PDB file of C-alpha atoms in Angstrom:
ATOM      1  CA  UNK A1288       0.000   0.000   0.000  1.00 73.00           C
ATOM      2  CA  UNK A1289       1.116   3.563  -0.590  1.00 82.00           C
ATOM      3  CA  UNK A1290      -0.304   7.037  -0.101  1.00 84.00           C
ATOM      4  CA  UNK A1291       0.141  10.508  -1.590  1.00 90.00           C
ATOM      5  CA  UNK A1292      -1.311  13.723  -0.197  1.00 93.00           C
ATOM      6  CA  UNK A1293      -0.986  17.444  -0.884  1.00 95.00           C
ATOM      7  CA  UNK A1294      -2.619  20.737   0.051  1.00 95.00           C
ATOM      8  CA  UNK A1295      -2.467  24.162  -1.590  1.00 97.00           C
ATOM      9  CA  UNK A1296      -3.547  27.284   0.322  1.00 96.00           C
ATOM     10  CA  UNK A1297      -3.933  30.934  -0.701  1.00 96.00           C
ATOM     11  CA  UNK A1298      -4.312  33.437   2.159  1.00 93.00           C
ATOM     12  CA  UNK A1299      -5.278  37.092   1.848  1.00 91.00           C
ATOM     13  CA  UNK A1300      -4.696  39.653   4.622  1.00 88.00           C
ATOM     14  CA  UNK A1301      -6.934  42.711   5.090  1.00 81.00           C
ATOM     15  CA  UNK A1302      -9.659  40.948   3.073  1.00 76.00           C
ATOM     16  CA  UNK A1303     -12.525  43.459   2.620  1.00 76.00           C
ATOM     17  CA  UNK A1304     -11.903  44.871   6.131  1.00 81.00           C
ATOM     18  CA  UNK A1305      -8.880  45.746   8.207  1.00 85.00           C
ATOM     19  CA  UNK A1306      -7.925  42.940  10.661  1.00 85.00           C
ATOM     20  CA  UNK A1307      -9.644  40.404   8.397  1.00 90.00           C
ATOM     21  CA  UNK A1308      -8.125  37.383   6.635  1.00 92.00           C
ATOM     22  CA  UNK A1309      -9.477  34.943   4.085  1.00 94.00           C
ATOM     23  CA  UNK A1310      -7.944  31.583   3.190  1.00 95.00           C
ATOM     24  CA  UNK A1311      -8.890  29.075   0.505  1.00 96.00           C
ATOM     25  CA  UNK A1312      -7.380  25.565   0.582  1.00 97.00           C
ATOM     26  CA  UNK A1313      -7.629  22.578  -1.716  1.00 97.00           C
ATOM     27  CA  UNK A1314      -6.274  19.192  -0.763  1.00 96.00           C
ATOM     28  CA  UNK A1315      -6.180  15.617  -1.939  1.00 95.00           C
ATOM     29  CA  UNK A1316      -5.255  12.241  -0.466  1.00 90.00           C
ATOM     30  CA  UNK A1317      -4.807   9.196  -2.695  1.00 89.00           C
ATOM     31  CA  UNK A1318      -4.242   5.698  -1.310  1.00 83.00           C
ATOM     32  CA  UNK A1319      -3.353   2.736  -3.518  1.00 82.00           C
ATOM     33  CA  UNK A1320      -4.334  -0.635  -2.069  1.00 82.00           C
ATOM     34  CA  UNK A1321      -6.004   1.256   0.808  1.00 73.00           C
ATOM     35  CA  UNK A1322      -9.765   0.979   1.287  1.00 70.00           C
ATOM     36  CA  UNK A1323     -12.252   2.809   3.489  1.00 69.00           C
ATOM     37  CA  UNK A1324     -14.924   0.637   5.092  1.00 70.00           C
ATOM     38  CA  UNK A1325     -17.835   2.818   6.270  1.00 68.00           C
ATOM     39  CA  UNK A1326     -20.180   2.209   9.197  1.00 66.00           C
ATOM     40  CA  UNK A1327     -18.403  -0.722  10.827  1.00 62.00           C
ATOM     41  CA  UNK A1328     -19.213   0.371  14.399  1.00 62.00           C
ATOM     42  CA  UNK A1329     -22.453   1.150  16.199  1.00 67.00           C
ATOM     43  CA  UNK A1330     -21.474   4.853  16.262  1.00 66.00           C
ATOM     44  CA  UNK A1331     -21.459   4.923  12.410  1.00 65.00           C
ATOM     45  CA  UNK A1332     -17.699   5.356  12.057  1.00 68.00           C
ATOM     46  CA  UNK A1333     -15.515   3.584   9.537  1.00 68.00           C
ATOM     47  CA  UNK A1334     -11.851   2.790   9.122  1.00 69.00           C
ATOM     48  CA  UNK A1335      -9.068   2.568   6.537  1.00 68.00           C
ATOM     49  CA  UNK A1336      -7.253  -0.700   5.941  1.00 70.00           C
ATOM     50  CA  UNK A1337      -4.948  -2.382   3.456  1.00 71.00           C
ATOM     51  CA  UNK A1338      -6.643  -4.095   0.518  1.00 69.00           C
ATOM     52  CA  UNK A1339      -4.792  -6.179  -2.054  1.00 71.00           C
ATOM     53  CA  UNK A1340      -5.271  -5.659  -5.769  1.00 70.00           C
ATOM     54  CA  UNK A1341      -5.529  -2.610  -7.977  1.00 66.00           C
ATOM     55  CA  UNK A1342      -7.680  -0.671  -5.533  1.00 76.00           C
ATOM     56  CA  UNK A1343      -7.565   3.106  -5.060  1.00 81.00           C
ATOM     57  CA  UNK A1344      -9.276   5.377  -2.515  1.00 83.00           C
ATOM     58  CA  UNK A1345      -9.287   9.167  -2.977  1.00 88.00           C
ATOM     59  CA  UNK A1346     -10.324  11.991  -0.650  1.00 89.00           C
ATOM     60  CA  UNK A1347     -10.459  15.488  -2.165  1.00 95.00           C
ATOM     61  CA  UNK A1348     -11.972  18.751  -1.039  1.00 96.00           C
ATOM     62  CA  UNK A1349     -11.680  22.421  -0.319  1.00 97.00           C
ATOM     63  CA  UNK A1350     -11.947  24.643   2.750  1.00 96.00           C
ATOM     64  CA  UNK A1351     -12.812  28.352   2.901  1.00 96.00           C
ATOM     65  CA  UNK A1352     -12.072  30.275   6.113  1.00 96.00           C
ATOM     66  CA  UNK A1353     -12.721  33.921   7.001  1.00 94.00           C
ATOM     67  CA  UNK A1354     -11.415  35.523  10.196  1.00 93.00           C
ATOM     68  CA  UNK A1355     -12.283  38.939  11.643  1.00 90.00           C
ATOM     69  CA  UNK A1356     -10.613  39.790  14.956  1.00 88.00           C
ATOM     70  CA  UNK A1357     -11.515  36.796  17.195  1.00 88.00           C
ATOM     71  CA  UNK A1358     -14.380  35.404  15.058  1.00 93.00           C
ATOM     72  CA  UNK A1359     -13.752  32.577  12.591  1.00 94.00           C
ATOM     73  CA  UNK A1360     -16.143  31.185   9.955  1.00 95.00           C
ATOM     74  CA  UNK A1361     -15.189  28.122   7.902  1.00 97.00           C
ATOM     75  CA  UNK A1362     -16.829  25.878   5.324  1.00 97.00           C
ATOM     76  CA  UNK A1363     -15.511  22.686   3.734  1.00 97.00           C
ATOM     77  CA  UNK A1364     -16.749  20.386   0.985  1.00 96.00           C
ATOM     78  CA  UNK A1365     -15.153  16.937   0.587  1.00 95.00           C
ATOM     79  CA  UNK A1366     -15.582  13.859  -1.636  1.00 93.00           C
ATOM     80  CA  UNK A1367     -14.456  10.326  -0.755  1.00 87.00           C
ATOM     81  CA  UNK A1368     -14.211   7.965  -3.746  1.00 85.00           C
ATOM     82  CA  UNK A1369     -13.375   4.292  -3.811  1.00 77.00           C
ATOM     83  CA  UNK A1370     -14.817   0.854  -4.403  1.00 70.00           C
ATOM     84  CA  UNK A1371     -17.049   2.296  -7.137  1.00 75.00           C
ATOM     85  CA  UNK A1372     -18.753   4.682  -4.703  1.00 76.00           C
ATOM     86  CA  UNK A1373     -18.652   8.430  -4.159  1.00 83.00           C
ATOM     87  CA  UNK A1374     -19.506   9.904  -0.767  1.00 84.00           C
ATOM     88  CA  UNK A1375     -19.751  13.633  -0.236  1.00 90.00           C
ATOM     89  CA  UNK A1376     -19.778  15.648   2.980  1.00 91.00           C
ATOM     90  CA  UNK A1377     -19.812  19.269   4.031  1.00 95.00           C
ATOM     91  CA  UNK A1378     -18.718  20.927   7.262  1.00 94.00           C
ATOM     92  CA  UNK A1379     -19.381  24.377   8.724  1.00 96.00           C
ATOM     93  CA  UNK A1380     -17.665  25.890  11.753  1.00 95.00           C
ATOM     94  CA  UNK A1381     -18.125  29.093  13.748  1.00 96.00           C
ATOM     95  CA  UNK A1382     -15.486  29.942  16.306  1.00 95.00           C
ATOM     96  CA  UNK A1383     -14.916  32.761  18.761  1.00 93.00           C
ATOM     97  CA  UNK A1384     -11.904  33.311  20.982  1.00 86.00           C
ATOM     98  CA  UNK A1385     -12.682  34.209  24.603  1.00 86.00           C
ATOM     99  CA  UNK A1386      -9.911  35.409  26.911  1.00 84.00           C
ATOM    100  CA  UNK A1387     -10.332  35.098  30.696  1.00 85.00           C
TER     101      UNK A1387
END
């Protein structure tokens, strides 16, 4: 089994407003003779494992993140392909830094 991964990110300071940043990232992971088995546990999680033969699993996606002072907004869209199936998922995050 072997794996290859990469990520490319572009980040912009002072995006639209002062003290604001925006970052866009695209990444990919490709595993040869690696397979993802979904929903193997009661909590609906899966796992990666070695699989013999000409089998390829790919995870690709992008993330967009905007920060203004201590507030962070992020969105990601990802696709997992392998075993003749495509699975797609999205994620959204709101964060705020609190100092005590």
